[in-house]
Coordinates of C-alpha atoms and ligand atoms in Angstrom, one line a residue:
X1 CA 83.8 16.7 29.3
X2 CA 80.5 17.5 28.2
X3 CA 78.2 19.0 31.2
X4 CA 77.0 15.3 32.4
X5 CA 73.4 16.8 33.4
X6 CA 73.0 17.2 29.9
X7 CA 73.2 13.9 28.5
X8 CA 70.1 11.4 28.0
X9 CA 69.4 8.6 30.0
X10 CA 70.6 6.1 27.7
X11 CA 73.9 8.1 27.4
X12 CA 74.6 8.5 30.8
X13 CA 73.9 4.6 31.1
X14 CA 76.4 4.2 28.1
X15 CA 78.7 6.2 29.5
X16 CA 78.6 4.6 33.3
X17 CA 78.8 0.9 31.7
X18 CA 82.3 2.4 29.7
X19 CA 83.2 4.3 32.9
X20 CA 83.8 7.7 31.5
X21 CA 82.6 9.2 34.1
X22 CA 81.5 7.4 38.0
X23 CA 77.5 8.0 39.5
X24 CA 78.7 9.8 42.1
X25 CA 80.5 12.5 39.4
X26 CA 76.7 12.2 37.5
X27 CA 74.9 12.8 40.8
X28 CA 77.4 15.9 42.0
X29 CA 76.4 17.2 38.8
X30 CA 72.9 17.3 38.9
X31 CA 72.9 18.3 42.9
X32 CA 75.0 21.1 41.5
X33 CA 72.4 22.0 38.8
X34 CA 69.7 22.0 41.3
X35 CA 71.0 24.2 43.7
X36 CA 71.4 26.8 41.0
X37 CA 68.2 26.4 39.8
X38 CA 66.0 26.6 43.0
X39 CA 64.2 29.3 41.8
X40 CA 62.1 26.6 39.3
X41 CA 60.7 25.6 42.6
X42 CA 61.1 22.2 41.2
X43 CA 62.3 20.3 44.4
X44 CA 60.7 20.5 47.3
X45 CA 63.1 18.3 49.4
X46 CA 66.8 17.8 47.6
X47 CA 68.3 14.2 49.3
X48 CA 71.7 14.9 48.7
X49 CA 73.3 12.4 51.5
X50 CA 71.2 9.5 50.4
X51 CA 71.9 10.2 47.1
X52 CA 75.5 10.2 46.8
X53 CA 75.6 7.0 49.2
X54 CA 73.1 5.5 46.4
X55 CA 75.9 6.8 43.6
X56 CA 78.5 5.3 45.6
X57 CA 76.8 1.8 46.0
X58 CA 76.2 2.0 42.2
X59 CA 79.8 2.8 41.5
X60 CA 80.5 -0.4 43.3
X61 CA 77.9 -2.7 41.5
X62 CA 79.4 -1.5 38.3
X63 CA 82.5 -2.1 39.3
X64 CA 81.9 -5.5 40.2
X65 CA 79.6 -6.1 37.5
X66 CA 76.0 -7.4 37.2
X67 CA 74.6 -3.7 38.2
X68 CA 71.6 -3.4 37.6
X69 CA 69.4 -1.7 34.4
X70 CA 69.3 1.4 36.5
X71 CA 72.5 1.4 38.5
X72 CA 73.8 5.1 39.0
X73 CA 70.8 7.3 37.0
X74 CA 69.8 10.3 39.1
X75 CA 65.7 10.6 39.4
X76 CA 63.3 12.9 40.7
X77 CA 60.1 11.5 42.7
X78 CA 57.0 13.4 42.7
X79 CA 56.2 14.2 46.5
X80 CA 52.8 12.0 45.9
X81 CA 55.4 8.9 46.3
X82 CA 56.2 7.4 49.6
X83 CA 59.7 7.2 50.3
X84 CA 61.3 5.6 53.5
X85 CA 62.2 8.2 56.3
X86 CA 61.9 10.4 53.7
X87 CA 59.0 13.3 54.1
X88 CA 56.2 13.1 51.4
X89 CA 53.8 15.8 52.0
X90 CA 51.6 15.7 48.3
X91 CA 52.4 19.4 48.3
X92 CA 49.5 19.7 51.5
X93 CA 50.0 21.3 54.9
X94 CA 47.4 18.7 55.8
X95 CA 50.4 16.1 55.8
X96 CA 52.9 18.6 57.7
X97 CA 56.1 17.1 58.1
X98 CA 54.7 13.1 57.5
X99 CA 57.3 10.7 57.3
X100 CA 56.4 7.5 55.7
X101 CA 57.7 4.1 57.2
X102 CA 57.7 2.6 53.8
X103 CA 58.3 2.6 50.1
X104 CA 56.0 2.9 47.4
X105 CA 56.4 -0.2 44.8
X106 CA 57.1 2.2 42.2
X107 CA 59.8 3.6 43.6
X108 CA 61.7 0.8 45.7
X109 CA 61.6 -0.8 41.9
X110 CA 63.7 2.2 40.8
X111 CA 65.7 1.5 43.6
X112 CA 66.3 -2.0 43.2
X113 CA 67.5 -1.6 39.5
X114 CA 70.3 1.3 40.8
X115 CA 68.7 4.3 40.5
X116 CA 69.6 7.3 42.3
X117 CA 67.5 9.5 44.2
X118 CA 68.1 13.4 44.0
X119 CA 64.8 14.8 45.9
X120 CA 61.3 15.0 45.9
X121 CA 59.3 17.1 43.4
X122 CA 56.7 19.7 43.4
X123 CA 53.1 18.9 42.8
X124 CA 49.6 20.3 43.1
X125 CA 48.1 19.6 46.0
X126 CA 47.5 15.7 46.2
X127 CA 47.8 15.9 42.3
X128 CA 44.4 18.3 42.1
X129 CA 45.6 20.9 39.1
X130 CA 46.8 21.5 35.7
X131 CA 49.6 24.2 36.8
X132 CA 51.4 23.2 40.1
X133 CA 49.5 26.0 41.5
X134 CA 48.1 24.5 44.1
X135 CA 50.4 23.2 45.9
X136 CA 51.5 24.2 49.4
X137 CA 55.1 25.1 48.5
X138 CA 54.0 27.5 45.7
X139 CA 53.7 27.6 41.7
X140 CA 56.6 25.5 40.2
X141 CA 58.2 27.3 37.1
X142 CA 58.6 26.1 33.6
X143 CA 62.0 26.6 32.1
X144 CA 60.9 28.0 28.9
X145 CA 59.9 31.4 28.6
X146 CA 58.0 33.0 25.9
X147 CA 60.2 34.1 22.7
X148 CA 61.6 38.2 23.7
X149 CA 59.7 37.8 27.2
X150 CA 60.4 37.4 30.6
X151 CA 57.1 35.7 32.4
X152 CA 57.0 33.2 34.3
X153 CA 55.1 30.4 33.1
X154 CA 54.0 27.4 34.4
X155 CA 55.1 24.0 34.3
X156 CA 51.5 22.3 33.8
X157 CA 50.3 20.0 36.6
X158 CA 49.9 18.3 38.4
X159 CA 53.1 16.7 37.7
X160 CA 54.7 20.4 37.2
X161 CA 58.0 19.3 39.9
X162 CA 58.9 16.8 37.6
X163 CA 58.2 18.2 33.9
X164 CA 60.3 21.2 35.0
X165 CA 63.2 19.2 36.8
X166 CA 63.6 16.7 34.1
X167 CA 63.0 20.0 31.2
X168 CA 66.0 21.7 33.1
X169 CA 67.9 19.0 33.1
X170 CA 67.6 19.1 36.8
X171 CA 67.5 14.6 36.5
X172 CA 67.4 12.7 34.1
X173 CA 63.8 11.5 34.4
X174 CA 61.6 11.6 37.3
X175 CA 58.3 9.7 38.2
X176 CA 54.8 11.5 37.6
X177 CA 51.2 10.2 38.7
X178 CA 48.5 11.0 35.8
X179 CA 45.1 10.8 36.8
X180 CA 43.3 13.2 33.8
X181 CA 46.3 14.1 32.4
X182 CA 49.1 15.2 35.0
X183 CA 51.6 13.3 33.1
X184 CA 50.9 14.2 29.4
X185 CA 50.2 17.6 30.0
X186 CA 52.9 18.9 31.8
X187 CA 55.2 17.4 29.4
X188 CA 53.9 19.0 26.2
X189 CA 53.5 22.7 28.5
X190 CA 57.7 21.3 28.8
X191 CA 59.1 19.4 25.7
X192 CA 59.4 16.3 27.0
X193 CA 58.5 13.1 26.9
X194 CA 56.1 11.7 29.7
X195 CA 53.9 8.5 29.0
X196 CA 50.8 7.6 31.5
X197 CA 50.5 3.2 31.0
X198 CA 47.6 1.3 31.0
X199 CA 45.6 1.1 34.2
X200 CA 47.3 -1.8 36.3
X201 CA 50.5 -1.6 34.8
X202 CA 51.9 0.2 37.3
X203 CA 51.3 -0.5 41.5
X204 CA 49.8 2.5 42.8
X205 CA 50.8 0.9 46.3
X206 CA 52.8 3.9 48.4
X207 CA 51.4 6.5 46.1
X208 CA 49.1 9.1 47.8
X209 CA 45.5 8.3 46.3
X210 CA 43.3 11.1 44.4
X211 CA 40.8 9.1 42.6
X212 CA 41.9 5.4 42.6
X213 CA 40.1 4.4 39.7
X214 CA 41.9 6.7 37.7
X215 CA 45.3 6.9 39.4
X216 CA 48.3 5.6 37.6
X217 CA 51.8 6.0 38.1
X218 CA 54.6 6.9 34.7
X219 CA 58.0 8.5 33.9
X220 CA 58.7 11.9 32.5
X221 CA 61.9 11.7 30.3
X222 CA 64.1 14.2 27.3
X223 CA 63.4 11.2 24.8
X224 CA 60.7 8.5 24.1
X225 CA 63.8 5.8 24.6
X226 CA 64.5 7.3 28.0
X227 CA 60.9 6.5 29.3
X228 CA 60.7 3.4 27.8
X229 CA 63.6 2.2 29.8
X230 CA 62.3 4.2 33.0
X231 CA 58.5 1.6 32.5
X232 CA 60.0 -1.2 32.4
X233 CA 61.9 -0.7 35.7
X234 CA 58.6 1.1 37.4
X235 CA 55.9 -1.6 35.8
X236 CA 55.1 -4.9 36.8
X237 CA 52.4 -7.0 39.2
X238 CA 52.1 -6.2 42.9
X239 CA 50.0 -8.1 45.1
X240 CA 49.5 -5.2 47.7
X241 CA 47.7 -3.6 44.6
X242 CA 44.9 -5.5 43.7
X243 CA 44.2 -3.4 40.9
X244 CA 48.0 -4.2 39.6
X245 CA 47.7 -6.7 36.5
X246 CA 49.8 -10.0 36.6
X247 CA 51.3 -9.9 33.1
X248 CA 55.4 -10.1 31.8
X249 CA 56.8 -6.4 31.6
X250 CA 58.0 -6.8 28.4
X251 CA 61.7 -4.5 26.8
X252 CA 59.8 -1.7 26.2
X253 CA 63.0 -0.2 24.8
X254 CA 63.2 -2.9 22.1
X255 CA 59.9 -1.1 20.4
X256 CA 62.0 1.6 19.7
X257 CA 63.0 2.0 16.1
X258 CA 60.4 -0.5 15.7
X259 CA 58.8 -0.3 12.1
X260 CA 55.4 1.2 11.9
X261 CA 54.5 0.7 8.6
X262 CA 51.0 -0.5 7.6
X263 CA 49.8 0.8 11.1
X264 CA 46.5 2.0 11.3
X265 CA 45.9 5.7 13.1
X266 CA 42.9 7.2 14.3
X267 CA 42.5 10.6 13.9
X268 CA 39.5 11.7 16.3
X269 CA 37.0 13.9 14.5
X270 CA 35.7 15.2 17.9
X271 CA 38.9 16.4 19.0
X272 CA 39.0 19.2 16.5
X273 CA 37.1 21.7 19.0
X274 CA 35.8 24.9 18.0
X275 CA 38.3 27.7 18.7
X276 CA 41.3 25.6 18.8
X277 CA 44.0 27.8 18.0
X278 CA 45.0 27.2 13.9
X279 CA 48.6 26.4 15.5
X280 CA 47.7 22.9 17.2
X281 CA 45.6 21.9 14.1
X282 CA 48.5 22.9 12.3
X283 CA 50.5 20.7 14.5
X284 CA 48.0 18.0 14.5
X285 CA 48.0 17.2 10.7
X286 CA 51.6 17.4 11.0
X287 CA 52.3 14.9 13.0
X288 CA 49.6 12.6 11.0
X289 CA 51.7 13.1 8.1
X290 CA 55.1 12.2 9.8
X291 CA 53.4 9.3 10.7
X292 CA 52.0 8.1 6.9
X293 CA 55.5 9.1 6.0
X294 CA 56.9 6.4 7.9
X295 CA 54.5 4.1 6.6
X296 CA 51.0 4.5 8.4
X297 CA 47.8 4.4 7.5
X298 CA 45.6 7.0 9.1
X299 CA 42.1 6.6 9.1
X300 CA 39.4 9.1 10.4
X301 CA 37.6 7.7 13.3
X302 CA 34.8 8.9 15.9
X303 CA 34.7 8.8 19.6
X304 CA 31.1 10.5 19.7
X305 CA 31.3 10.3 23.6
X306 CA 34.4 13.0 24.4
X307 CA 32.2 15.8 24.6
X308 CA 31.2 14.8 28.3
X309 CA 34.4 13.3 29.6
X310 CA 35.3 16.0 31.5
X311 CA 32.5 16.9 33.1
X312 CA 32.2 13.0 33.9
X313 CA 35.8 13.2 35.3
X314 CA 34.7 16.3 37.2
X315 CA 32.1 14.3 39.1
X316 CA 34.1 10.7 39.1
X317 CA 37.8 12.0 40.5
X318 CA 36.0 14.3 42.9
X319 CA 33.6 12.0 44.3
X320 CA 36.7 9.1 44.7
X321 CA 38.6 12.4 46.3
X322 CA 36.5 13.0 48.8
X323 CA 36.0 9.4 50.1
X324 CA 40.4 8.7 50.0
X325 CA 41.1 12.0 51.6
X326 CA 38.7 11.2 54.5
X327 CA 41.7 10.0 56.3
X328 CA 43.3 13.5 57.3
X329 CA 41.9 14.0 60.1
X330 CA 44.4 14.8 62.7
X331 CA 44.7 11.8 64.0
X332 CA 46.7 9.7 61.7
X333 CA 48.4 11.6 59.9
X334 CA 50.5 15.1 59.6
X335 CA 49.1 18.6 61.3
X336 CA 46.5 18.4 63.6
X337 CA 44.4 21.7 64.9
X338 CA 42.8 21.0 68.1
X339 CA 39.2 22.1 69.0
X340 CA 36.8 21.4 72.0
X341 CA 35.6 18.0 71.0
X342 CA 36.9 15.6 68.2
X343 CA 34.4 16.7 65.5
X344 CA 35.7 20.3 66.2
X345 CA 39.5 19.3 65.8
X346 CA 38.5 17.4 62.7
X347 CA 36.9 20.4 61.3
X348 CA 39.7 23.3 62.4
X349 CA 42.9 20.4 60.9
X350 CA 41.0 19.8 57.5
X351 CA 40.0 23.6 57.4
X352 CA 43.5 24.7 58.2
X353 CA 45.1 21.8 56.3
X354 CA 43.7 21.3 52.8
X355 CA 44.0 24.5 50.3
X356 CA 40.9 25.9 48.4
X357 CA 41.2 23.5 45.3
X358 CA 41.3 20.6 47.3
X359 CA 38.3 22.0 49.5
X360 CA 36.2 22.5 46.3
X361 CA 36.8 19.4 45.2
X362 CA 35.7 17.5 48.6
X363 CA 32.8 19.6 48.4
X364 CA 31.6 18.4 45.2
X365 CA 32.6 14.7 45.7
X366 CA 30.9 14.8 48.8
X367 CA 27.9 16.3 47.3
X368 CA 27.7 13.9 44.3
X369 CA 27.8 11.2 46.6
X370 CA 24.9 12.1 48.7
X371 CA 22.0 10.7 49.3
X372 CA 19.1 12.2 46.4
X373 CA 22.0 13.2 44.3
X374 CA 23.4 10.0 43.9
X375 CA 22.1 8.7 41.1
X376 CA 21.8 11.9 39.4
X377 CA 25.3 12.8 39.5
X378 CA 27.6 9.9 40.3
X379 CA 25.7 6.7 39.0
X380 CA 25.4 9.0 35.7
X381 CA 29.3 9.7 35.6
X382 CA 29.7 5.9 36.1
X383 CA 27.5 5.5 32.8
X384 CA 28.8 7.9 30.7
X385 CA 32.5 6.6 31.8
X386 CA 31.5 3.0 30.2
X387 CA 30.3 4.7 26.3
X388 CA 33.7 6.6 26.5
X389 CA 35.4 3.1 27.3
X390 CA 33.2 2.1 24.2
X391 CA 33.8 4.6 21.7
X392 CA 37.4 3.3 22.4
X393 CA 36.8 -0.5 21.9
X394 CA 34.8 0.2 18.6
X395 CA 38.0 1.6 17.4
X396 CA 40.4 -0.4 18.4
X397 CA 38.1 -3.3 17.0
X398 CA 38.0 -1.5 13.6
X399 CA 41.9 -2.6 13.7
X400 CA 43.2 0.7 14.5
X401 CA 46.7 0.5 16.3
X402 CA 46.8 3.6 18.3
X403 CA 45.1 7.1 18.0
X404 CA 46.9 10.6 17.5
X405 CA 45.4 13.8 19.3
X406 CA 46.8 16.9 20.1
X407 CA 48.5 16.7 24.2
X408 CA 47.0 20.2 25.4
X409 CA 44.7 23.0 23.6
X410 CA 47.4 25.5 24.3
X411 CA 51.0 25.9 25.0
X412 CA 51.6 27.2 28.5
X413 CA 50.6 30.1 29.9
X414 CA 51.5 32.7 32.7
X415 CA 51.5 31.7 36.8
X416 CA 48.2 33.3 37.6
X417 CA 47.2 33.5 34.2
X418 CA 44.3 30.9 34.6
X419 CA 41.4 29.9 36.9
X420 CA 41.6 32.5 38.9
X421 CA 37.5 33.7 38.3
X422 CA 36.8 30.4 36.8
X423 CA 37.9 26.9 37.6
X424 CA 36.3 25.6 34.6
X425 CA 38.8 27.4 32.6
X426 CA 41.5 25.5 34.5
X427 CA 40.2 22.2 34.0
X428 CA 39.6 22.9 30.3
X429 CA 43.5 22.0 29.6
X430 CA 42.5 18.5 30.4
X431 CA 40.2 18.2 27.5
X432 CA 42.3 15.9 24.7
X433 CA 44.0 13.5 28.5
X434 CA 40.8 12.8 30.9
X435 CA 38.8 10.3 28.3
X436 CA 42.1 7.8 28.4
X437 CA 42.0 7.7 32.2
X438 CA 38.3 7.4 32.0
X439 CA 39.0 4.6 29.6
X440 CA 41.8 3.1 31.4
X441 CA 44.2 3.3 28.6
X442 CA 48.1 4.3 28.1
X443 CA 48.6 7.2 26.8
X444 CA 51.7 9.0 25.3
X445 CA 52.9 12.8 25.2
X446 CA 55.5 13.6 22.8
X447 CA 57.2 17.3 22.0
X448 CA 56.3 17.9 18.2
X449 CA 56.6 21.8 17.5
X450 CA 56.9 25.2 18.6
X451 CA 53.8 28.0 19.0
X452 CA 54.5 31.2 17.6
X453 CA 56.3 32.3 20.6
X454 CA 58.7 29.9 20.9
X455 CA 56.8 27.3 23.6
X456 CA 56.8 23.6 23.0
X457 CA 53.6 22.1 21.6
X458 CA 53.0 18.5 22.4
X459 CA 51.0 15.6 20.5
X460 CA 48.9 12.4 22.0
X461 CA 49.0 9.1 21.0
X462 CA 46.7 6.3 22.8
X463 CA 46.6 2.9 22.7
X464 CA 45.0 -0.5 23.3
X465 CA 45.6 -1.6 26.6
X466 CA 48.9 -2.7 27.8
X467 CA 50.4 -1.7 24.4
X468 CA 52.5 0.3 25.4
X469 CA 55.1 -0.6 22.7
X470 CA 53.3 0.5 19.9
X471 CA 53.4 3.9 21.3
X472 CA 57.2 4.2 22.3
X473 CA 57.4 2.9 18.6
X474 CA 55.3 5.6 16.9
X475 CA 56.4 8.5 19.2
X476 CA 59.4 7.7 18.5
X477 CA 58.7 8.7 14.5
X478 CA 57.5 11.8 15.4
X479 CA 60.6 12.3 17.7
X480 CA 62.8 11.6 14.7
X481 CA 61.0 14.4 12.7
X482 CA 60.3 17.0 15.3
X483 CA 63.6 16.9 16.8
X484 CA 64.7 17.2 20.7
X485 CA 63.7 20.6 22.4
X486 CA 65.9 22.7 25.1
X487 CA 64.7 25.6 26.7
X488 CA 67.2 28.8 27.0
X489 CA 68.8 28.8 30.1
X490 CA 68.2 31.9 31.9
X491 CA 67.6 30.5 35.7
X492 CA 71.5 29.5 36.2
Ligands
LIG1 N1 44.2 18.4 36.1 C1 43.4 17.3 36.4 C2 42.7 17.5 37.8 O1 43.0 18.5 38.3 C3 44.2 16.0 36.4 C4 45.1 15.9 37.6 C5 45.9 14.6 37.6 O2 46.0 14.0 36.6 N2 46.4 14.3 38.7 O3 42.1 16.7 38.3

């Protein structure tokens, strides 16, 4: 039999409907593969018991028939998830050994459609990071490796747990929260698939907040079809999220294979920046012409505005930060560090609790939120925010169907590599992901080449909102062409 962990999503669903094989031989495997592979860091909490007693009550829905479009398909969740009785920490000490009561809506909809969970996954520190460095358990490790070397490299971030678990065939997709790019990113440093949806598409009810506004819950998958089934199961309206939108979910799997011809692409002049390395432009052009190959259109357009998303983001997610993560503060949650009044034990738990990421960036949300500054810094963000969200509209109404960009401006790079002197450096890698959360819309990353030494290269496509399906169709085109990629195994 072929090694089960292996398979696709879609397979391992064929091959549970035609019973080759039970859930609970597809969930040994992957439990298997993850306690071989613990040095990826991946997991930071494997739920073996509870998932084998989820494979076993999938083996008797399919049995019986009527199981549902999930039943028996091994997950990861990203720690930022609440799961019930089981811990969720966002990768902080600041939440020690929390518990929650309840389910995020994301999740208890995997749940309900048979899926299986395997653990929890790594993450920066409440999603704040581009390299799962910053998270309390330590770096999370890519699986690839560069081409004759053997460095560790990260897994991108913040979503790194799950873009390394699902690379390493460690689940066969996992969820992800993407809030300037954790998603998209960590799936091109990866060669996967990982797709952030529209804002509202998904509840972010039971997720651990960074900046709300921005916040949005996706999968991480091998193949475009994988995450398209994934969505469908993870979408939908939830009245505990106001921010949730009531429309149908529609078969996002049915886009794929979809024709694209006559579609019209943009193709960003701004996001050629200087110093990009020939390789991604290289890429870039590529993938345009696997698209007009297929029958596209592409058409240059301009989103004048991108030059100051990030340091819009930089002020926005911050600023929202430092207002949702007033809530540690010993006395609800997690660790607590007493002192001799209650403003001292405040102090000593979110001194001793949050890491120096984290700390930075409640320093500057606080500090663009201040009184004097306000206006200067925050109400400007705000402003800036809406042209972005226009330079996007004008497009869209020019009758363009989606846009292609590159995912990253690099392949991945070394643990420790980055950021260290400079954070600036760091949050450069969200440079071609932070306008579409600014903007609100979904936003595909999809493997499309190899660097020079070997590492996965990723391309963008974004869309109008809640079109979701025209992306699954066109990343799926470039899919076709590019092929799938596996990294070597060297960690097992
Ligand atoms: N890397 C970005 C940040 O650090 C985005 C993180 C995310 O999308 N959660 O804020």
């Amino acid at each position: 039999m072929t090694d089960l962990t292996s398979l696709t999503l879609a397979d391992a669903r064929e091959g549970l409907a035609q019973k080759s094989f039970t859930a609970l031989e597809l969930t040994d495997a992957h439990l298997a593969a993850m306690e071989k592979a613990r040095v990826l860091n991946a997991y930071v909490l494997e739920t073996p018991e509870q998932a084998r007693t989820q494979a076993r009550a999938a083996d008797a829905t399919i049995a019986k028939g009527g199981a549902g479009p999930l039943a028996g398909i091994p997950l990861g969740v990203k720690d930022l998830f609440a799961t019930t009785d089981v811990r969720a920490t966002a990768c902080s000490k600041i939440l020690g050994n929390f518990i929650p009561p309840y389910e995020s809506t994301v999740t208890s909809q995997l749940w309900r459609d048979g899926a299986v969970m395997l653990g929890k996954l790594n993450c920066d520190e409440f999603a704040m990071g581009s390299s799962n460095e910053t998270s309390a358990f330590g770096p999370v490790v890519n699986p690839w490796r560069r081409e004759g070397s053997d460095t560790n490299l990260v897994p991108g971030g913040s979503s790194g747990g799950s873009a390394s678990a699902v690379a390493a065939n460690l689940c066969l997709g996992a969820t992800g929260t993407d809030t300037g790019g954790s998603i998209r990113q960590p799936a091109a440093f990866t060669g996967i698939v990982g797709i952030k949806p529209t804002y509202g598409r998904c509840s972010r009810w039971g997720i651990v907040a960074f900046a709300s506004s921005l916040d949005q819950a996706g999968p991480f998958a091998r193949t475009v079809r994988d995450t398209a089934i994934l969505m469908r199961s993870m979408a939908g309206h939830d009245p505990k999220d106001t921010t949730s939108v009531d429309r149908p979910v529609p078969d996002y799997e049915a886009a794929i294979g979809k024709s694209v011809k006559g579609m019209k692409i943009g193709i960003p002049k701004e996001y050629r920046l200087d110093g990009m390395s020939g390789e991604i432009d290289k890429l870039w052009a590529q993938g345009a012409d696997w698209l007009k190959a297929a029958g596209a259109e592409l058409v240059e357009v301009s989103l004048p505005y991108t030059k100051y998303a990030l340091p819009a983001y930089y002020v926005v997610a911050p600023a929202e930060a430092s207002s949702n993560l007033a809530r540690y503060d010993g006395v609800r949650y997690g660790a607590r560090v007493n002192g001799k009044n209650i403003a001292e034990m405040y102090e000593n738990t979110r001194a001793a609790g949050f890491g120096p990421e984290v700390r930075r960036r409640i320093m500057i949300g606080t500090y663009v939120l201040s009184a004097g500054y306000y206006d200067a810094y925050y109400l400007r963000a705000q402003k800036v925010r809406t042209l972005i969200k226009k330079d996007f509209e004008d497009v869209f109404a020019k009758g363009i169907h989606a846009i292609l960009t590159p995912a990253t401006p690099s392949a991945a790079f070394g643990i420790g590599e980055k950021g260290k002197a400079d954070p600036i450096e760091m949050y450069l890698n969200d440079i071609f992901t932070v306008t579409v959360n600014m903007a609100g819309l979904p936003g595909i990353a999809v493997p499309a080449g190899k660097d020079g030494q070997g590492l996965p290269l990723g391309l963008q496509l974004i869309g109008r909102p809640f079109d979701e399906e025209t992306l699954f169709s066109l990343s799926e085109v470039i899919e076709q062409s590019a092929g799938h990629f596996t990294a070597r195994k060297w960690w097992a």
